[in-house]
């Protein structure tokens, strides 16, 4: 545990939450800078260049921080197992598949990082970048499918509760959580649009989004994520 005062310590879960929240703020800064760079690309090229450099530096820092995510991911995958605690087999299948994709994605991203920083001479570096993008798309897509499935299952529960009792008796907290789940669907959908845009040209909308569009999508996704942090905190009080 992390000591923060004479009589107060942070648990491991609290530390993980703080780190995760910090990364969401970094994401917001990264894409808001990219948004400004895209907006001023023709209006003020010098200003756009400065913001593009800032966005690139923050993006690099985020990529470097992800280098240490392997151990938590492996631990999570082992604890998750075959998804025995999931509400149905579809959720379990999506969960296991997502874990396998993520376990493959992290080492591929590391190879790309090592190549980018000239630490290791990687042959066919462009192909590794393409593979990295494909696994990122798969990871986000599976996460989106899990979130949609969970939203649908929760909607079914709320519908049954609505039929068995009056709407006023439905737990307000459950409704609030359901709305947050819908917000997660929107947020991850934005991430999926962004991920696909990194694919090579000719694959869906790969390479077709402008800097301004990518910045807008990323900023909106990050802002939704930050809002969810505070909304969940209020729900847990």
Coordinates of C-alpha atoms in Angstrom, one line a residue:
X1 CA 0.0 0.0 0.0
X2 CA 1.0 3.6 -0.6
X3 CA 1.4 5.8 2.5
X4 CA -0.2 9.3 2.0
X5 CA -0.4 10.5 5.6
X6 CA 0.3 9.5 9.2
X7 CA -3.1 7.7 9.6
X8 CA -4.2 7.1 6.0
X9 CA -3.0 4.7 3.4
X10 CA -4.1 3.9 -0.1
X11 CA -5.1 0.4 -1.0
X12 CA -3.8 -1.2 -4.2
X13 CA -7.2 -0.7 -5.8
X14 CA -7.2 3.0 -5.0
X15 CA -3.7 3.4 -6.4
X16 CA -4.8 1.6 -9.6
X17 CA -7.9 3.9 -9.9
X18 CA -5.8 7.0 -9.4
X19 CA -3.3 5.9 -12.1
X20 CA -6.2 5.1 -14.4
X21 CA -7.8 8.5 -13.8
X22 CA -4.4 10.2 -14.5
X23 CA -4.1 8.4 -17.8
X24 CA -7.6 9.6 -18.8
X25 CA -6.5 13.2 -18.1
X26 CA -3.4 12.6 -20.2
X27 CA -5.6 11.3 -23.0
X28 CA -7.7 14.4 -22.8
X29 CA -4.6 16.7 -23.0
X30 CA -3.2 14.7 -25.9
X31 CA -6.2 14.9 -28.1
X32 CA -7.3 18.4 -27.2
X33 CA -3.8 19.5 -28.3
X34 CA -4.3 17.5 -31.5
X35 CA -7.7 19.1 -31.9
X36 CA -6.2 22.6 -31.7
X37 CA -3.3 21.6 -34.0
X38 CA -5.9 20.4 -36.6
X39 CA -8.0 23.5 -36.2
X40 CA -5.1 25.9 -36.8
X41 CA -3.4 23.8 -39.5
X42 CA -4.1 26.4 -42.1
X43 CA -5.1 29.4 -39.9
X44 CA -1.8 29.5 -37.9
X45 CA 0.7 26.9 -39.0
X46 CA 3.3 27.9 -36.3
X47 CA 0.7 27.5 -33.5
X48 CA -0.5 24.2 -35.0
X49 CA 3.0 22.9 -35.1
X50 CA 3.6 23.7 -31.4
X51 CA 0.4 21.9 -30.4
X52 CA 1.1 19.0 -32.7
X53 CA 4.5 18.6 -30.9
X54 CA 2.8 18.8 -27.5
X55 CA 0.3 16.1 -28.6
X56 CA 3.0 13.9 -29.9
X57 CA 5.0 14.2 -26.7
X58 CA 2.0 13.3 -24.5
X59 CA 1.1 10.4 -26.8
X60 CA 4.7 9.1 -26.5
X61 CA 4.4 9.3 -22.7
X62 CA 1.1 7.4 -22.8
X63 CA 2.7 4.7 -24.9
X64 CA 5.7 4.5 -22.6
X65 CA 3.4 4.1 -19.6
X66 CA 1.6 1.2 -21.3
X67 CA 4.9 -0.7 -21.3
X68 CA 4.3 -1.7 -17.7
X69 CA 0.7 -2.9 -18.3
X70 CA 1.6 -6.6 -19.1
X71 CA 1.7 -7.8 -15.5
X72 CA -1.7 -6.3 -14.5
X73 CA -3.1 -7.7 -17.7
X74 CA -1.8 -11.2 -17.1
X75 CA -3.0 -11.1 -13.6
X76 CA -6.5 -10.0 -14.7
X77 CA -6.7 -12.7 -17.4
X78 CA -5.7 -15.4 -14.9
X79 CA -8.3 -14.1 -12.4
X80 CA -11.0 -13.9 -15.1
X81 CA -10.3 -17.4 -16.3
X82 CA -13.1 -18.7 -18.6
X83 CA -15.5 -16.0 -17.4
X84 CA -17.3 -18.2 -14.9
X85 CA -18.7 -15.0 -13.1
X86 CA -20.2 -13.6 -16.3
X87 CA -24.0 -13.5 -16.6
X88 CA -24.1 -15.6 -19.8
X89 CA -21.9 -17.6 -22.2
X90 CA -21.7 -14.8 -24.8
X91 CA -20.2 -12.4 -22.3
X92 CA -17.8 -15.1 -21.2
X93 CA -16.8 -15.9 -24.8
X94 CA -16.3 -12.2 -25.5
X95 CA -14.3 -11.7 -22.3
X96 CA -11.9 -14.6 -23.0
X97 CA -11.4 -13.6 -26.6
X98 CA -10.7 -10.0 -25.6
X99 CA -8.1 -11.2 -23.0
X100 CA -6.3 -13.3 -25.6
X101 CA -6.2 -10.4 -28.0
X102 CA -4.9 -8.0 -25.4
X103 CA -2.2 -10.5 -24.3
X104 CA -1.0 -10.6 -27.9
X105 CA -1.5 -6.8 -28.4
X106 CA 0.8 -5.6 -25.6
X107 CA 4.0 -7.4 -26.8
X108 CA 3.3 -6.3 -30.4
X109 CA 3.0 -2.7 -29.2
X110 CA 6.3 -3.0 -27.3
X111 CA 8.0 -4.2 -30.5
X112 CA 6.7 -1.1 -32.3
X113 CA 7.9 1.1 -29.4
X114 CA 11.4 -0.4 -29.5
X115 CA 11.5 0.1 -33.2
X116 CA 10.3 3.7 -33.1
X117 CA 12.9 4.6 -30.5
X118 CA 15.7 2.8 -32.5
X119 CA 16.4 0.6 -29.5
X120 CA 16.1 -2.6 -31.6
X121 CA 16.5 -2.9 -35.3
X122 CA 13.1 -4.3 -36.3
X123 CA 12.8 -5.6 -39.9
X124 CA 9.6 -4.6 -41.7
X125 CA 8.7 -2.0 -39.1
X126 CA 5.8 -0.7 -41.1
X127 CA 4.2 -4.1 -41.2
X128 CA 4.5 -4.4 -37.4
X129 CA 2.8 -1.0 -37.1
X130 CA -0.1 -2.3 -39.3
X131 CA -0.4 -5.5 -37.1
X132 CA -0.4 -3.2 -34.0
X133 CA -3.3 -1.2 -35.5
X134 CA -5.2 -4.4 -36.3
X135 CA -4.9 -5.7 -32.8
X136 CA -5.9 -2.3 -31.4
X137 CA -9.0 -2.4 -33.6
X138 CA -9.8 -5.9 -32.4
X139 CA -9.3 -5.0 -28.8
X140 CA -11.6 -2.0 -29.0
X141 CA -14.2 -3.9 -31.0
X142 CA -14.4 -6.7 -28.5
X143 CA -14.6 -4.3 -25.6
X144 CA -17.5 -2.5 -27.5
X145 CA -19.3 -5.8 -28.0
X146 CA -19.0 -6.7 -24.3
X147 CA -20.3 -3.3 -23.3
X148 CA -23.2 -3.5 -25.7
X149 CA -24.0 -7.0 -24.5
X150 CA -23.9 -5.9 -20.9
X151 CA -26.1 -2.9 -21.7
X152 CA -28.6 -5.1 -23.3
X153 CA -28.7 -7.5 -20.4
X154 CA -29.2 -4.6 -18.0
X155 CA -31.9 -3.2 -20.2
X156 CA -33.7 -6.6 -20.0
X157 CA -33.5 -6.5 -16.2
X158 CA -34.9 -3.0 -16.1
X159 CA -37.8 -4.0 -18.4
X160 CA -38.7 -6.9 -16.2
X161 CA -38.6 -4.7 -13.1
X162 CA -40.8 -2.2 -14.9
X163 CA -43.4 -5.0 -15.7
X164 CA -43.3 -6.3 -12.1
X165 CA -43.6 -3.0 -10.4
X166 CA -44.4 0.7 -11.0
X167 CA -41.7 2.8 -12.6
X168 CA -41.3 4.8 -9.4
X169 CA -40.2 1.7 -7.5
X170 CA -37.3 1.0 -9.9
X171 CA -34.0 1.7 -8.1
X172 CA -32.7 5.2 -9.2
X173 CA -29.2 4.0 -8.7
X174 CA -29.7 1.2 -11.2
X175 CA -31.1 3.6 -13.7
X176 CA -28.1 5.9 -13.3
X177 CA -25.7 3.0 -13.7
X178 CA -27.5 2.0 -16.9
X179 CA -27.2 5.5 -18.3
X180 CA -23.5 5.4 -17.5
X181 CA -23.2 2.1 -19.4
X182 CA -24.9 3.8 -22.4
X183 CA -22.3 6.5 -22.1
X184 CA -19.6 3.8 -22.2
X185 CA -21.1 2.5 -25.4
X186 CA -20.8 5.9 -27.0
X187 CA -17.2 6.4 -25.7
X188 CA -15.9 3.1 -26.9
X189 CA -17.7 3.6 -30.2
X190 CA -15.6 6.8 -30.6
X191 CA -12.5 4.9 -29.7
X192 CA -13.4 2.3 -32.4
X193 CA -13.8 5.0 -35.0
X194 CA -10.4 6.4 -34.1
X195 CA -8.7 2.9 -34.0
X196 CA -10.0 2.0 -37.5
X197 CA -8.6 5.3 -38.8
X198 CA -5.1 4.1 -38.0
X199 CA -5.4 1.1 -40.4
X200 CA -3.7 1.3 -43.8
X201 CA -5.5 3.2 -46.5
X202 CA -8.0 0.9 -48.3
X203 CA -9.2 -0.8 -45.1
X204 CA -12.6 0.8 -44.1
X205 CA -11.9 4.4 -43.3
X206 CA -8.2 3.9 -42.5
X207 CA -6.1 7.0 -43.1
X208 CA -9.2 9.1 -44.1
X209 CA -9.7 11.1 -40.9
X210 CA -8.0 14.5 -40.6
X211 CA -6.0 15.7 -37.6
X212 CA -8.9 17.8 -36.5
X213 CA -11.3 14.9 -36.8
X214 CA -9.1 12.6 -34.8
X215 CA -8.6 15.3 -32.2
X216 CA -12.3 15.9 -31.9
X217 CA -13.1 12.2 -31.6
X218 CA -10.3 11.6 -29.0
X219 CA -11.2 14.7 -27.0
X220 CA -14.9 13.8 -26.8
X221 CA -14.0 10.2 -25.8
X222 CA -11.6 11.4 -23.1
X223 CA -14.2 14.0 -21.7
X224 CA -16.8 11.3 -21.5
X225 CA -14.4 9.1 -19.6
X226 CA -13.5 11.9 -17.1
X227 CA -17.2 12.6 -16.6
X228 CA -17.8 9.0 -15.9
X229 CA -15.1 9.1 -13.2
X230 CA -17.0 11.8 -11.2
X231 CA -20.4 10.3 -12.0
X232 CA -19.4 6.9 -10.6
X233 CA -17.9 8.6 -7.6
X234 CA -21.2 10.3 -6.8
X235 CA -23.0 6.9 -7.3
X236 CA -20.7 5.2 -4.8
X237 CA -21.2 7.8 -2.0

